[in-house]
Short mmCIF file of C-alpha atoms in Angstrom, two decimals:
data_model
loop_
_atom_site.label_atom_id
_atom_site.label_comp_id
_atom_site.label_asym_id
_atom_site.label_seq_id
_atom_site.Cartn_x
_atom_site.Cartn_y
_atom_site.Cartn_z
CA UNK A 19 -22.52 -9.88 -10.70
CA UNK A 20 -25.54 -11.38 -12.28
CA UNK A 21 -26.26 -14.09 -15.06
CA UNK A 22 -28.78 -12.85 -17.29
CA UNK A 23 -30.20 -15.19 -20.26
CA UNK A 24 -32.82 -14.28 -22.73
CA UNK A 25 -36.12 -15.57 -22.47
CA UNK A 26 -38.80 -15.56 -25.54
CA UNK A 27 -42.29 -14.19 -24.05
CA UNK A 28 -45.64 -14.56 -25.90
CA UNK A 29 -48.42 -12.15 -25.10
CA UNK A 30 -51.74 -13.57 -25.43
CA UNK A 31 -54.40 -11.01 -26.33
CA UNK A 32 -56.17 -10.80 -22.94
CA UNK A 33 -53.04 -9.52 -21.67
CA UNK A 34 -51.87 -7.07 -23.78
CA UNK A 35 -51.31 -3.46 -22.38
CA UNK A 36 -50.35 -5.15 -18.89
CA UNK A 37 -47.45 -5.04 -17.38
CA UNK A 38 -44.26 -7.38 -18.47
CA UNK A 39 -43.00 -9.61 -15.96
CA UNK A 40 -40.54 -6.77 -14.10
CA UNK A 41 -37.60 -6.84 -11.02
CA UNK A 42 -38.66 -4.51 -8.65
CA UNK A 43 -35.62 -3.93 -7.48
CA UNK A 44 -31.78 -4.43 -8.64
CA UNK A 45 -31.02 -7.49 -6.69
CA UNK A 46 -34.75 -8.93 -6.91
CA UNK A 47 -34.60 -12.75 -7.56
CA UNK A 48 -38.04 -12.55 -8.84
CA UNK A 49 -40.28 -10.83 -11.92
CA UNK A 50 -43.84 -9.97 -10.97
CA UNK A 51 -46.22 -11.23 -12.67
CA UNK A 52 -49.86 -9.88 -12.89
CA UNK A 53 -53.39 -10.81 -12.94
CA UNK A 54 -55.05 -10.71 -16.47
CA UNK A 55 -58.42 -10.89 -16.06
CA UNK A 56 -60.95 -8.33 -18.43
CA UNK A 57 -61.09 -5.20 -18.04
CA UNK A 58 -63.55 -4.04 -15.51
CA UNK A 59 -63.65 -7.76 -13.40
CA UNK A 60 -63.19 -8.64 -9.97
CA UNK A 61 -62.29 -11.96 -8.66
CA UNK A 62 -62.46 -12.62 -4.67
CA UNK A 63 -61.22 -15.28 -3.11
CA UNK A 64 -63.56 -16.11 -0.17
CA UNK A 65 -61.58 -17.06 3.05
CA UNK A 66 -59.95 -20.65 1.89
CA UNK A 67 -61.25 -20.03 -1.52
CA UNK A 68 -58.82 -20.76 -4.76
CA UNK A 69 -58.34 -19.34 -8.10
CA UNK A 70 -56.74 -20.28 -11.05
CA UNK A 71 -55.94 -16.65 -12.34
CA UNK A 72 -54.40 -16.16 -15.90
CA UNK A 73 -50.92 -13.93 -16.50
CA UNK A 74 -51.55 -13.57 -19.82
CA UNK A 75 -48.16 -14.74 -21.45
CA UNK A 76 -46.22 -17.70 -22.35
CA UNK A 77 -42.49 -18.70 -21.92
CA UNK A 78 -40.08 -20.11 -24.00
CA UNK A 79 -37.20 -21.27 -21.43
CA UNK A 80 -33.94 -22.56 -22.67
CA UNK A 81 -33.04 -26.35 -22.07
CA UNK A 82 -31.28 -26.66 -18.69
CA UNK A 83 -33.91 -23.76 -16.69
CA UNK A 84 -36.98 -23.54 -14.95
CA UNK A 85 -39.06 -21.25 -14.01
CA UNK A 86 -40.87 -21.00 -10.59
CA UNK A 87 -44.38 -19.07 -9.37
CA UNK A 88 -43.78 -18.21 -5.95
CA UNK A 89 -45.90 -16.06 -4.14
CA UNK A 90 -45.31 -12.41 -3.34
CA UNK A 91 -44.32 -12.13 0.33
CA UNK A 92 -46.71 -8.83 0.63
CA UNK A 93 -49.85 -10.66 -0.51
CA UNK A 94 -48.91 -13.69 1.78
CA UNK A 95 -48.36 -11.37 5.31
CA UNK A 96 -50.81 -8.67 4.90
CA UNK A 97 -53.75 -10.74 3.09
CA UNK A 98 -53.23 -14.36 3.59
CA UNK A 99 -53.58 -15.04 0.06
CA UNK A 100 -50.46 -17.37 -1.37
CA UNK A 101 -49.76 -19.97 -4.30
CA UNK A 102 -51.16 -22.71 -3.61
CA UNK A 103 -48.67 -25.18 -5.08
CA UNK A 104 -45.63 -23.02 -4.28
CA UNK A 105 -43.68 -23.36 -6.15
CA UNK A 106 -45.39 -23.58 -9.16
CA UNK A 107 -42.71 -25.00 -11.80
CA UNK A 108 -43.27 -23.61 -15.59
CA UNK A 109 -40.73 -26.27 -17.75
CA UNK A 110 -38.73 -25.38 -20.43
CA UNK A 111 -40.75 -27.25 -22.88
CA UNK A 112 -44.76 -25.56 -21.58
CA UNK A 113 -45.32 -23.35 -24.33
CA UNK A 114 -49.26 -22.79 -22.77
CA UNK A 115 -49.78 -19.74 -21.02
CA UNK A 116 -48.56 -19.23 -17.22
CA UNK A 117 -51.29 -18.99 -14.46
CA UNK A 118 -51.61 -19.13 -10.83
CA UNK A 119 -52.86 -20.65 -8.48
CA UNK A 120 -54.39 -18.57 -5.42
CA UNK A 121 -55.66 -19.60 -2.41
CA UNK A 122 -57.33 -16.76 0.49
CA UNK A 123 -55.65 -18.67 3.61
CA UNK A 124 -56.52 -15.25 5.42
CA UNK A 125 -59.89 -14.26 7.29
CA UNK A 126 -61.39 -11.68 5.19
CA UNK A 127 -62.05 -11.98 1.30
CA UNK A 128 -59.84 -11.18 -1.11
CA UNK A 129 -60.50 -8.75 -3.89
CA UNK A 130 -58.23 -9.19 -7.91
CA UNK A 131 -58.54 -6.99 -10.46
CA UNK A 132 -56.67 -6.63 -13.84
CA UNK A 133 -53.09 -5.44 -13.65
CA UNK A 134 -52.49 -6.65 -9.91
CA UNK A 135 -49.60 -8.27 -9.00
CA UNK A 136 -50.36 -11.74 -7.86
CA UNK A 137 -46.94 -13.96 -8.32
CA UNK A 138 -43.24 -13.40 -8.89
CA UNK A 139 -41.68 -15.58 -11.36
CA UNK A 140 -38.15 -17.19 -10.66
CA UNK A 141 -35.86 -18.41 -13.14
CA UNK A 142 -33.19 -20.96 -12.13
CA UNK A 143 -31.19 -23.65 -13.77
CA UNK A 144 -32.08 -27.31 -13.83
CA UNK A 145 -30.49 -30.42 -12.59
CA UNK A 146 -31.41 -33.29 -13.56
CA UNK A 147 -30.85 -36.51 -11.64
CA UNK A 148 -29.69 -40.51 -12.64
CA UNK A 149 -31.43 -42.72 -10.07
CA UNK A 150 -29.06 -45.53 -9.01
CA UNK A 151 -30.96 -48.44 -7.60
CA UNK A 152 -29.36 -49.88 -4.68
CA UNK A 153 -30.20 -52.43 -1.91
CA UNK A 154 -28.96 -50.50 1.01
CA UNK A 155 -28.18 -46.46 1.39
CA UNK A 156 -24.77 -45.65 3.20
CA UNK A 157 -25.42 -44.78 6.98
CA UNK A 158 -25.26 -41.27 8.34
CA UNK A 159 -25.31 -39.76 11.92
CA UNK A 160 -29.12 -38.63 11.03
CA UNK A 161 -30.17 -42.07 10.00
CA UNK A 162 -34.54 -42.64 9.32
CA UNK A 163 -35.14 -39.67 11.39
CA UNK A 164 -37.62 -37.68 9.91
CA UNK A 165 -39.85 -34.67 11.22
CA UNK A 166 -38.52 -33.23 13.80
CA UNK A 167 -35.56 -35.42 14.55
CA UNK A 168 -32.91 -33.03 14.70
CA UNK A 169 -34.70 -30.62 17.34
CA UNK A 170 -36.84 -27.47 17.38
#
């Protein structure tokens, strides 16, 4: 079984007649989302060269979810290329429009066009924390052991 809650979407008028963010698959966690850039141009992404590349929409989450640009697993093995700060968080109050940030961590450049699929988009409810001051934290087996401490 999967939740499913409804999510307002803006389309901005450099990306109309693109794809909607879309599951490719029944139990995908993630929507793609694409690259809309005009008609006709070609970004590349020099070996460690970044983009910020446009989607062409905007969200309207519900209080209490998040949404998260993660990079497309296909794009990241075969090319390289990833999100640079993976993962991106859209909040529930950004109305602006969703874009990503790419970065060519491969060896060869790295060619986007309208329409490509550059991101997935991950919705996921929200948590939020009360910070609780305190003097001392209670002791665990770990302890201040940080990278690496608990083996390979």
């Amino acid at each position: 079984m999967t939740n499913s809650i409804s999510i307002a979407l803006q389309v901005f008028d450099h990306g109309r007649g693109l794809a909607l963010p879309a599951y490719q698959s029944t139990g995908a966690a993630g929507a793609d989302l694409v690259a809309a850039l005009p008609e006709g141009a070609i970004v590349t992404l020099p070996p460690g060269g970044r983009e910020m590349v446009p989607t062409g929409i905007a969200i309207a989450l519900p209080l209490g979810y998040e949404a998260q640009v993660r990079p497309r697993s296909g794009l990241a093995a075969r090319h390289g290329v990833t999100v640079l700060n993976s993962p991106g968080t859209v909040d529930a109050d950004y109305r602006g429009e969703i874009r990503v940030i790419l970065i060519n961590l491969g060896a060869e450049p790295f060619k986007i066009q309208r329409g490509d699929r550059i991101a997935q988009l991950v919705v996921a409810p929200v948590t939020t924390a009360a910070f609780d001051v305190r003097e001392t934290l209670d002791d665990t087996e770990r302890g201040t052991g940080g990278f690496g401490s608990t083996g390979r």
